[in-house]
Structure formats: C-alpha cells, structure tokens
PDB file of C-alpha atoms in Angstrom:
ATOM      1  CA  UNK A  80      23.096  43.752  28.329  1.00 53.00           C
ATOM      2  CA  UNK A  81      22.895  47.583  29.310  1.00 75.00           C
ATOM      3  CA  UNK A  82      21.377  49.335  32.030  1.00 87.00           C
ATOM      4  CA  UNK A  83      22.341  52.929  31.858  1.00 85.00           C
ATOM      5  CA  UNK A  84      19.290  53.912  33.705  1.00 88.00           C
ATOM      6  CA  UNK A  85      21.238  52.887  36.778  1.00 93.00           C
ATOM      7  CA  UNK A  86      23.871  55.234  35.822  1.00 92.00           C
ATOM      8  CA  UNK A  87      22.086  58.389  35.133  1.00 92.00           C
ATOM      9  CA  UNK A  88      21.206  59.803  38.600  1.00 91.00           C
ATOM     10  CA  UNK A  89      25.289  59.472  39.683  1.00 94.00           C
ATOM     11  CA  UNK A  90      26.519  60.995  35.927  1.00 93.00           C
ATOM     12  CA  UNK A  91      27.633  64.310  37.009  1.00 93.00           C
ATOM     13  CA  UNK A  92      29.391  62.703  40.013  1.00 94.00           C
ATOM     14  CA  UNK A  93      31.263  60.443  38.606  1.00 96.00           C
ATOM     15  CA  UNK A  94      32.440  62.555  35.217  1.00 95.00           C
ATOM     16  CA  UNK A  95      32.643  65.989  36.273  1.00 95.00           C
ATOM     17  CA  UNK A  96      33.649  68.679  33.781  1.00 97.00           C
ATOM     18  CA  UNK A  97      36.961  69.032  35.872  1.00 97.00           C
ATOM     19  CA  UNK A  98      38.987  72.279  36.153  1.00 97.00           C
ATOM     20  CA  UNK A  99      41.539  71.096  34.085  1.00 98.00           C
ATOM     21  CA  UNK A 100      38.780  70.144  31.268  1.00 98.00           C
ATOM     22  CA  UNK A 101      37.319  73.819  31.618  1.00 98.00           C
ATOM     23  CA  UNK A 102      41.134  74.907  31.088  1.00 97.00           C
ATOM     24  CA  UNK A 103      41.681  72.553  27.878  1.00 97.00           C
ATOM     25  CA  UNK A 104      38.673  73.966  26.234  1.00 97.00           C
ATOM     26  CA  UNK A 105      39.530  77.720  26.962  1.00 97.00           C
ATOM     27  CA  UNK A 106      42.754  77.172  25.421  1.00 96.00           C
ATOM     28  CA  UNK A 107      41.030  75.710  22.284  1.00 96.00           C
ATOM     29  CA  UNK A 108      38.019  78.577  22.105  1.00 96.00           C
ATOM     30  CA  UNK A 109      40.701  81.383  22.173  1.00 95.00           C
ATOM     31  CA  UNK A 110      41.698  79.898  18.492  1.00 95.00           C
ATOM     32  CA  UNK A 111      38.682  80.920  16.981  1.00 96.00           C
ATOM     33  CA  UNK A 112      36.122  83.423  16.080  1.00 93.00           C
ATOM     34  CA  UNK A 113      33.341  83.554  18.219  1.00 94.00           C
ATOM     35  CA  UNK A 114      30.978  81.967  18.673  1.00 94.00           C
ATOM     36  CA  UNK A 115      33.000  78.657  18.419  1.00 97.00           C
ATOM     37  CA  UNK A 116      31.338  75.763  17.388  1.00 97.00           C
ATOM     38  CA  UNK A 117      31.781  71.913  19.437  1.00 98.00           C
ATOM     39  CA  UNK A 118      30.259  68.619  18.624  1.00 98.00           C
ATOM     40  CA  UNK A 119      30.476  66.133  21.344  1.00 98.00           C
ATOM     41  CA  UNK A 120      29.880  62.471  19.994  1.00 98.00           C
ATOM     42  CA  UNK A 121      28.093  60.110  22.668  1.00 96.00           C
ATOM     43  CA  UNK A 122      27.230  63.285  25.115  1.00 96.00           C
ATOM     44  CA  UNK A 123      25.790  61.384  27.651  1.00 94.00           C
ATOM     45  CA  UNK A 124      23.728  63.230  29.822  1.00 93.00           C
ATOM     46  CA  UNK A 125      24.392  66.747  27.944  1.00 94.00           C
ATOM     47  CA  UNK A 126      26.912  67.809  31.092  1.00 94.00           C
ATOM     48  CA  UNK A 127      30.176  68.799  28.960  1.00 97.00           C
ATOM     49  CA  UNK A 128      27.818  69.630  26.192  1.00 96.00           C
ATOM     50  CA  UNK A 129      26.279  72.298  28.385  1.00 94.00           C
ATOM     51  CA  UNK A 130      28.814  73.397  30.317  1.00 95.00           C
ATOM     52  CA  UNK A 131      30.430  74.268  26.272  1.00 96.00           C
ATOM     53  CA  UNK A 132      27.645  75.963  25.520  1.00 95.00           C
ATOM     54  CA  UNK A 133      27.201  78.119  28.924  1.00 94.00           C
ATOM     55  CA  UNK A 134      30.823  79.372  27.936  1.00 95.00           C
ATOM     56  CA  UNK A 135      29.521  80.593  24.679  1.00 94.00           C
ATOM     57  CA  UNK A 136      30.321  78.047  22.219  1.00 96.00           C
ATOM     58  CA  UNK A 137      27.662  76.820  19.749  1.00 95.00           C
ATOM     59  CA  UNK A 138      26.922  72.881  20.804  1.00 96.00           C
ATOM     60  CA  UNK A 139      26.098  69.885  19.591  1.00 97.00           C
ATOM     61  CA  UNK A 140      25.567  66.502  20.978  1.00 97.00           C
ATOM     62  CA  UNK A 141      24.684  63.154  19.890  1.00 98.00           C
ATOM     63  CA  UNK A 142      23.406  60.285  21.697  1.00 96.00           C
ATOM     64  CA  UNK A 143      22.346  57.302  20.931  1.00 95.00           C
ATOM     65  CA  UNK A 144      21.219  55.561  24.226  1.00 92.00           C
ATOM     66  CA  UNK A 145      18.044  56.418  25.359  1.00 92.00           C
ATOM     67  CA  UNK A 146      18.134  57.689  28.924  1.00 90.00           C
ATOM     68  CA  UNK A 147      21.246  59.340  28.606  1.00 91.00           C
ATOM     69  CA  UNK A 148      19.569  61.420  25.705  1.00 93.00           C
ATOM     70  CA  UNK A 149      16.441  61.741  27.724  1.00 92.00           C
ATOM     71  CA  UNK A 150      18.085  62.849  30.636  1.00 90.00           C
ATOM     72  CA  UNK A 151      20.285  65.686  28.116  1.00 91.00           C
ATOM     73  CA  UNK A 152      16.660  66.859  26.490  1.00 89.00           C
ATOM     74  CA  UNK A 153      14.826  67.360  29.977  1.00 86.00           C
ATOM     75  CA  UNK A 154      17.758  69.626  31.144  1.00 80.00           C
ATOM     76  CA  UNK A 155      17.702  71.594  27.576  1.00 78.00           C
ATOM     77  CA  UNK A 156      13.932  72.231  27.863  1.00 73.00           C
ATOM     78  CA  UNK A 157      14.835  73.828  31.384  1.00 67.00           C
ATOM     79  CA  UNK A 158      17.721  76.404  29.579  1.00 73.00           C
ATOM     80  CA  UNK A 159      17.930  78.969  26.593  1.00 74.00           C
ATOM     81  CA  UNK A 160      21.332  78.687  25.104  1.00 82.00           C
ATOM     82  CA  UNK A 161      22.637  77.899  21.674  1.00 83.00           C
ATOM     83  CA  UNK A 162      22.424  73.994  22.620  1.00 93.00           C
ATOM     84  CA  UNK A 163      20.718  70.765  20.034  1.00 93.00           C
ATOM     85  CA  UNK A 164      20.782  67.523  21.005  1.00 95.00           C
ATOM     86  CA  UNK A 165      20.213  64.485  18.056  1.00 96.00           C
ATOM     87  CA  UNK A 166      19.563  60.634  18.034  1.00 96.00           C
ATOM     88  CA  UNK A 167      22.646  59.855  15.695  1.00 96.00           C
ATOM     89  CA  UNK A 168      25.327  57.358  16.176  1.00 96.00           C
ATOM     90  CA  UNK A 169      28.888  57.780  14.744  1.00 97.00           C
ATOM     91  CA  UNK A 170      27.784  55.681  11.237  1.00 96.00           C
ATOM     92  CA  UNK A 171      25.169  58.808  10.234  1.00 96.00           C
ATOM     93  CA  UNK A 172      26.301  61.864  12.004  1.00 97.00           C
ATOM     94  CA  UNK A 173      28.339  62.904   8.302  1.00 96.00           C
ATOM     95  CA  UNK A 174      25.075  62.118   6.300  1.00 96.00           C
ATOM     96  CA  UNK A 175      23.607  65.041   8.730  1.00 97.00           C
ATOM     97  CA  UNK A 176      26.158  67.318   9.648  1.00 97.00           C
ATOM     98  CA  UNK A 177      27.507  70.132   8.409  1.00 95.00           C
ATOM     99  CA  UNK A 178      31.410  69.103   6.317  1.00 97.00           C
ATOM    100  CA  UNK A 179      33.896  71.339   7.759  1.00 97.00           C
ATOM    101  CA  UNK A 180      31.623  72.943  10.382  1.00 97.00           C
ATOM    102  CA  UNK A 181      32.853  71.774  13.904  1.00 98.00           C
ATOM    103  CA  UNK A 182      36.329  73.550  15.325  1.00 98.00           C
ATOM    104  CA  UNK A 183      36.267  71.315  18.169  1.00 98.00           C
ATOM    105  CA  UNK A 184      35.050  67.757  17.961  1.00 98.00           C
ATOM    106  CA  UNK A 185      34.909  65.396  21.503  1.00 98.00           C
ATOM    107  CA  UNK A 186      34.403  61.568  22.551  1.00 98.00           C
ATOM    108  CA  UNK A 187      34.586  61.197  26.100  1.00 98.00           C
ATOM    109  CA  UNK A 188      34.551  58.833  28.957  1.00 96.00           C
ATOM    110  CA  UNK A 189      35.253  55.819  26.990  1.00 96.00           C
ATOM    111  CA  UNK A 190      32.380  56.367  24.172  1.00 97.00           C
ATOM    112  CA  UNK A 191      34.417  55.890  21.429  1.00 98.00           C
ATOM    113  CA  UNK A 192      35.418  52.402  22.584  1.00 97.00           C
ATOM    114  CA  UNK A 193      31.907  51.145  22.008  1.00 96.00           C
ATOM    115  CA  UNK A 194      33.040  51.493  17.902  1.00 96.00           C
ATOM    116  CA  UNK A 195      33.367  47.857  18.587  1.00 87.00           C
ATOM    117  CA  UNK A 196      34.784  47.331  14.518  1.00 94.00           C
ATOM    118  CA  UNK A 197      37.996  48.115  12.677  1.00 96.00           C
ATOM    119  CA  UNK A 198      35.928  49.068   9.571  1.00 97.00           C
ATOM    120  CA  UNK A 199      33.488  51.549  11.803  1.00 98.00           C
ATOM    121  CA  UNK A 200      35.974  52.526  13.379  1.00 98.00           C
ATOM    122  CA  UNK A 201      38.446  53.928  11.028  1.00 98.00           C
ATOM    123  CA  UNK A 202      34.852  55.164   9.686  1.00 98.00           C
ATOM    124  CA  UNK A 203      34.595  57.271  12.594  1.00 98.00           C
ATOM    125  CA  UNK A 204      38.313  58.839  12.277  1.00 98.00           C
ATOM    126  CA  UNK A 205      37.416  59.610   8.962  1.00 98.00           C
ATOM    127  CA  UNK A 206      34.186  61.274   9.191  1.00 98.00           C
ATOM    128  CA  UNK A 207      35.523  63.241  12.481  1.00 98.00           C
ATOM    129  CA  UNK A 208      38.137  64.909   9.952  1.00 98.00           C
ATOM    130  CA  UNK A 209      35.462  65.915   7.383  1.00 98.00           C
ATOM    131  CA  UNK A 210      33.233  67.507  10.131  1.00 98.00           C
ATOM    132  CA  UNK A 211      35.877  69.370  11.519  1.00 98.00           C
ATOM    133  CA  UNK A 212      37.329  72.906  10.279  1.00 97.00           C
ATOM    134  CA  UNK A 213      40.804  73.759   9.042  1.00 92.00           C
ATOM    135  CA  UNK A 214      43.428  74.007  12.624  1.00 94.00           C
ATOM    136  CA  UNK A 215      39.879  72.316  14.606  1.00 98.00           C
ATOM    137  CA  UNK A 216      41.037  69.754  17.171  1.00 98.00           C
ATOM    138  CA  UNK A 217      39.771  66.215  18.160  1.00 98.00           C
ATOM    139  CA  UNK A 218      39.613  65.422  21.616  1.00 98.00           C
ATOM    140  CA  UNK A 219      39.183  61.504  22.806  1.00 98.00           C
ATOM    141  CA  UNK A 220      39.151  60.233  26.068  1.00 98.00           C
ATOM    142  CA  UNK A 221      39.809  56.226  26.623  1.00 97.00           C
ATOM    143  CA  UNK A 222      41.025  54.115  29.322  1.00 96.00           C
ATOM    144  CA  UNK A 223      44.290  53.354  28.789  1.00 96.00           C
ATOM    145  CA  UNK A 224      44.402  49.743  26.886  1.00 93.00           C
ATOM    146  CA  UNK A 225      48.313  49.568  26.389  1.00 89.00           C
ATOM    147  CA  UNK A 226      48.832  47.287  28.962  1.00 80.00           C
ATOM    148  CA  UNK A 227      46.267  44.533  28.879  1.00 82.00           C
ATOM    149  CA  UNK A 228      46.467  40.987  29.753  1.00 76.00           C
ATOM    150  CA  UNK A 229      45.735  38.796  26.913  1.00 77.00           C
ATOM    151  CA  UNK A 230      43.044  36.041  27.570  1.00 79.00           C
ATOM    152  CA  UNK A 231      42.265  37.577  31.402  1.00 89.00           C
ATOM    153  CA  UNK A 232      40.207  39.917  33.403  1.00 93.00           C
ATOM    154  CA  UNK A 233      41.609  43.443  33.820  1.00 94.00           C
ATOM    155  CA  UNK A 234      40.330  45.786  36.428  1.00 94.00           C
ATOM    156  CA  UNK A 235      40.661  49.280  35.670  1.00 95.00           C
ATOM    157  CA  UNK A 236      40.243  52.584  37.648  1.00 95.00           C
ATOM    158  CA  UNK A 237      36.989  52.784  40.010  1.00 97.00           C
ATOM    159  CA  UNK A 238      35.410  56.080  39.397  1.00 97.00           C
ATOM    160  CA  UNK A 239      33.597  57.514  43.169  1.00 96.00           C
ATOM    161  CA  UNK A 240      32.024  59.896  44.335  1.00 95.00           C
ATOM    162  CA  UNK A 241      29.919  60.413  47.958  1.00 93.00           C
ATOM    163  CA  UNK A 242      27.267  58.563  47.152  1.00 94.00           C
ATOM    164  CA  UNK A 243      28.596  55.987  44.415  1.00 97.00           C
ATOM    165  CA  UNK A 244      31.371  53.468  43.235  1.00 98.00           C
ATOM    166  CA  UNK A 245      31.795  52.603  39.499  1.00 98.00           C
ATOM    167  CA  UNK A 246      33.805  49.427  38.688  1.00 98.00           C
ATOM    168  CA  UNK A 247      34.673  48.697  35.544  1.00 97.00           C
ATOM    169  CA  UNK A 248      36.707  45.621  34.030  1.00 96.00           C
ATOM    170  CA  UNK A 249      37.439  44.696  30.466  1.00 96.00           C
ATOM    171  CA  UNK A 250      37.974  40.725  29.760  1.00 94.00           C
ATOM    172  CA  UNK A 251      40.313  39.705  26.741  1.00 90.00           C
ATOM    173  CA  UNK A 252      39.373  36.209  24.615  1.00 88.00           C
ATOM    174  CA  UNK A 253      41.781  34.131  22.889  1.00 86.00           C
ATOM    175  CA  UNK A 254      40.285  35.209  19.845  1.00 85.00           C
ATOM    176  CA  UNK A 255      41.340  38.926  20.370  1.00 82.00           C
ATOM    177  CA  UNK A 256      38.028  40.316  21.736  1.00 89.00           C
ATOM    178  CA  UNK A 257      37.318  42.763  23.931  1.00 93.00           C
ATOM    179  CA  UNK A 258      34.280  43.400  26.150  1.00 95.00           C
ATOM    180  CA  UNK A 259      33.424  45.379  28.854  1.00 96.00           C
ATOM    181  CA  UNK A 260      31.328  45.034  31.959  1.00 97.00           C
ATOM    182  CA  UNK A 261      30.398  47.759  34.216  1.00 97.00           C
ATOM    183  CA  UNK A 262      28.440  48.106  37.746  1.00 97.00           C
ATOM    184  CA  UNK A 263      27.559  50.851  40.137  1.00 97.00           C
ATOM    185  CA  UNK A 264      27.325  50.771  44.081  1.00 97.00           C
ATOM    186  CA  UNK A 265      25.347  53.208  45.678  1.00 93.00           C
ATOM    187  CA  UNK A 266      25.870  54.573  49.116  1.00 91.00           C
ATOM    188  CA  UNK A 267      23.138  51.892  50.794  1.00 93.00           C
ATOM    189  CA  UNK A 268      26.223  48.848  49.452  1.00 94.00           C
ATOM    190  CA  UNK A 269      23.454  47.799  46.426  1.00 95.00           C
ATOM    191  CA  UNK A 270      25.449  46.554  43.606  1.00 96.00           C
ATOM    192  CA  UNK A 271      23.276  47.407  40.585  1.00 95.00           C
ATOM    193  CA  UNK A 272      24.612  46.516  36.619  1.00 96.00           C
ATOM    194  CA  UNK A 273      25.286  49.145  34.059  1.00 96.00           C
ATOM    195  CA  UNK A 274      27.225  47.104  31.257  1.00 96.00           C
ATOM    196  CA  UNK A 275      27.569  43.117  30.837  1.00 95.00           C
ATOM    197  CA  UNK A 276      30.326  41.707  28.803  1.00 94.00           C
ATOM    198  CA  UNK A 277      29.190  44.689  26.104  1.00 95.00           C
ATOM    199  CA  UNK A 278      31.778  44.465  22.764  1.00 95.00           C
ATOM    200  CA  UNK A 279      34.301  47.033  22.730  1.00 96.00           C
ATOM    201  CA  UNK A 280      37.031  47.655  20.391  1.00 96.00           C
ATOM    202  CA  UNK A 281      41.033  47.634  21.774  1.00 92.00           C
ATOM    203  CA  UNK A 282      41.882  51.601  21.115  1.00 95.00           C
ATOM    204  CA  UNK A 283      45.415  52.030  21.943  1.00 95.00           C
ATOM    205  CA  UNK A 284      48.035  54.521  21.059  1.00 96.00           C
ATOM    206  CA  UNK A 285      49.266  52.943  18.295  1.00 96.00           C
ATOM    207  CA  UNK A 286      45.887  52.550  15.898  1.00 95.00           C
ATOM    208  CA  UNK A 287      44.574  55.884  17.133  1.00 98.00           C
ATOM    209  CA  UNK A 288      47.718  57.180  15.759  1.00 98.00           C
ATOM    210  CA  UNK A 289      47.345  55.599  12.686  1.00 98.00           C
ATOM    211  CA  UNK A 290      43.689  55.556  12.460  1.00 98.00           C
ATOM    212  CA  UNK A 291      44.050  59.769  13.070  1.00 98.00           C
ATOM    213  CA  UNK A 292      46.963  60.345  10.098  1.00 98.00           C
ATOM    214  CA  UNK A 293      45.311  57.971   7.329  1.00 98.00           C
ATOM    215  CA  UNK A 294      42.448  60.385   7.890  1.00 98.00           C
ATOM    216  CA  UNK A 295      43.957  63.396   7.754  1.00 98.00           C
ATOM    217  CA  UNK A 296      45.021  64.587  10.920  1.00 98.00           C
ATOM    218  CA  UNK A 297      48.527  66.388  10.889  1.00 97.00           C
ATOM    219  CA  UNK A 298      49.028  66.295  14.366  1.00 97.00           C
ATOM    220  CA  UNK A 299      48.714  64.317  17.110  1.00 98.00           C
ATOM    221  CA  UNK A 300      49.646  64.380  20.972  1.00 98.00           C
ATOM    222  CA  UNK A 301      48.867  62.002  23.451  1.00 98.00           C
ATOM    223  CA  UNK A 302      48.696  62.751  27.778  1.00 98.00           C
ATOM    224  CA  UNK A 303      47.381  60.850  30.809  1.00 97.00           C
ATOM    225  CA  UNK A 304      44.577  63.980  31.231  1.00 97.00           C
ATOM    226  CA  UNK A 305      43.943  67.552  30.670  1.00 97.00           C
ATOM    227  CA  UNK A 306      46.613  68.452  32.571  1.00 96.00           C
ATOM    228  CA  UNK A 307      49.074  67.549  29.930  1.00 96.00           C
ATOM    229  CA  UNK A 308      50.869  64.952  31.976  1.00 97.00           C
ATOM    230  CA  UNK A 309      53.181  62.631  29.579  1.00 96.00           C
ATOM    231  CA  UNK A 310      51.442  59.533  28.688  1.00 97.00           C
ATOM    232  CA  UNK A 311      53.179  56.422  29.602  1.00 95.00           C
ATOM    233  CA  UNK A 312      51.841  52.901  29.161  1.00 91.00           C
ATOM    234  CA  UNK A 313      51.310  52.773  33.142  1.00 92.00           C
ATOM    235  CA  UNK A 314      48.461  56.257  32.833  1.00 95.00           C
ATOM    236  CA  UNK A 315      44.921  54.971  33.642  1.00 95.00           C
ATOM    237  CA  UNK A 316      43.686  57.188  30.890  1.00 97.00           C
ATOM    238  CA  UNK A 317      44.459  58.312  27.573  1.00 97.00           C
ATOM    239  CA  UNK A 318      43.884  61.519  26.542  1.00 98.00           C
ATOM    240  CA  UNK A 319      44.636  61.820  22.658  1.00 98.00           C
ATOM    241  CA  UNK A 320      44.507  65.499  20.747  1.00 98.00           C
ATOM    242  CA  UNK A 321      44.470  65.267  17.015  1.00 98.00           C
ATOM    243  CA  UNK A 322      44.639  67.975  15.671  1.00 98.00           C
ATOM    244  CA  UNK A 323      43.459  68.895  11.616  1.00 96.00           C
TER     245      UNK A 323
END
C-alpha cells in the first residue's frame, strides 16, 4: 500500500537540496559545455530537478507516482526555465529518451530501490549508460543495506524536520526479500502511513558495483554523502558515483 499524498506537503523538509548537494553538482556542471543537460529518475516533487535547472542546466524528470508528479507540474506551470517533467518509469525512459544525451543522470532518496527485480534492475544500469554522454556521471543515493539482519526488522535513519518525523524500516524474509514500510508524524503526534511492506530490491555495494561495470561504467566511487566522506559498512547512506 502507498500513500505518498501524506508525504508531499513535508518533501522539501525532509530532502533538502543540501549545500553539499549544490557543491557536488557544481563540480560536475564545470565539466561541460553549457547548458549542461541532467535527468533525474523518480524526481519526486521536481525540488532537485528545479533547483538543476535554476542553476542553468537543461532538466529532466520522471515520475511515476501520481502526486509527487502533480505536485512537480503545479510548481513548473508557476516558473519559465528550461524544465519537462514525464510519466515514465525506469522500463521506458530509453524507448523515449534521447541515447547519449544526459551528462549527468540522478536517482535519489532511495528511488532506485523500488527496482524491486534483478532483471529490471540490471535493466536500469544498462539503459542509464546508453542515456548518458561520453565522461557523464551517475549519481545514486540509497540507504545503506550492507549491514542488514537477515529474517528481522531493521530500523534505519529517521529523517525530521520542525514540523515532521519520517521513520522508515526495511524487514528481511527467509526467502531473501526485502520490503519497506514507511510513516510520517506531523507536529500535532498523528502517525499517518506513507509505504506498507512495499517490495524493494537489496542494493548494496557489491551489485551496484557490478551491476555499474557490466554496463559500461569505467569508474566507480562510493561515499557516505556529498561530502565525500569514505563509505564504510556502518554509513547510513550510500552515495555511489559511476562514472561513463
């Protein structure tokens, strides 16, 4: 069951385009002719996507779930800049995109963990790397998963802000599952659902370094955020770079 609706209002509070993002993506625009050209796959609410395309780079985002992309289109209506939003999930965004057109290709805040399939999901490494131009980097942005309990629940980092709590915890089946459930708590104490027990796939350093060369990638780096602080199986995120 989703209920993303109950997200949307806290989005921007609870994944802010942080300084250290803003950095990251300077570095990465300096590399290439303006204007440079992003596609951010499962944009949420359109916040990185805009904030890319405020800074003069030509963005994309996709989205597949409906308020999210609802909430993304109502702000573009509201803004002239070089900005598209489209319904496409990661199985057709190469049947629509441009081959070779994207210099820098995201998946944020856990998105690409919802590739709940081995097959879609070395789909998706594959299909990044045709997108993408020659030196173009991949960004993706996970909990870590390195250190999950088999057959348990494990509680991973609450996400606040003033107003709101987000607490997330992934449970692990005998049978090697994954799924995820997710709830918010506003400021009045409600407790109101966002994800129950929703599929996810087990990304961990290991297949995202194997899923990233079989496709193409030549090189790939791994942090705990944008920071570039060394990755180590006890980092509550992981930030991978691939690079083309």
């Amino acid at each position: 069951m989703e209920s993303f609706s109950n997200l949307v209002e806290y989005y921007d509070e609870l994944f802010p385009v942080t300084d250290s993002l803003k950095s990251f993506c300077e570095q990465i625009k300096s590399k290439f002719s303006p204007p440079p050209k992003s596609l951010q796959i499962g944009c949420n609410n359109g916040t990185f996507s805009f904030f890319l395309a405020k800074n003069g780079w030509n963005s994309t985002g996709l989205e597949t779930i409906p308020a999210l992309l609802d909430s993304a289109c109502a702000k573009r209506r509201l803004q002239l800049l070089s900005i598209r939003f489209f319904k496409l999930s990661t199985l057709e965004m190469a049947n629509f995109l441009g081959k070779g057109f994207y210099n820098f290709i995201s998946c944020l805040d856990n998105r690409i963990l919802f590739i709940n399939s081995l097959q879609n999901m070395k789909k998706f490494f594959s299909d990044a790397r045709n997108l993408i131009t020659k030196d173009g980097v991949l960004l993706l942005q996970t909990f870590n998963l390195e250190s999950l309990s088999s057959n348990s629940i494990n509680i991973m980092q609450t996400r606040s802000s003033e107003r709101v709590n987000l607490f997330s915890k992934i449970q692990s089946s005998p049978d090697g599952s994954f799924s995820i459930s997710q709830e918010v708590e506003n400021s009045n104490g409600q407790i109101l659902p966002v994800l129950q027990n929703v599929k996810i796939f087990p990304l961990t350093q290991k297949n995202i370094t194997s899923f990233g060369k079989e496709a193409g990638f030549k090189h790939i780096d791994f942090y705990e955020d944008y920071n570039g602080t060394k990755f180590t199986k006890d980092s509550p995120y992981t930030v991978a770079v691939l690079k083309a």
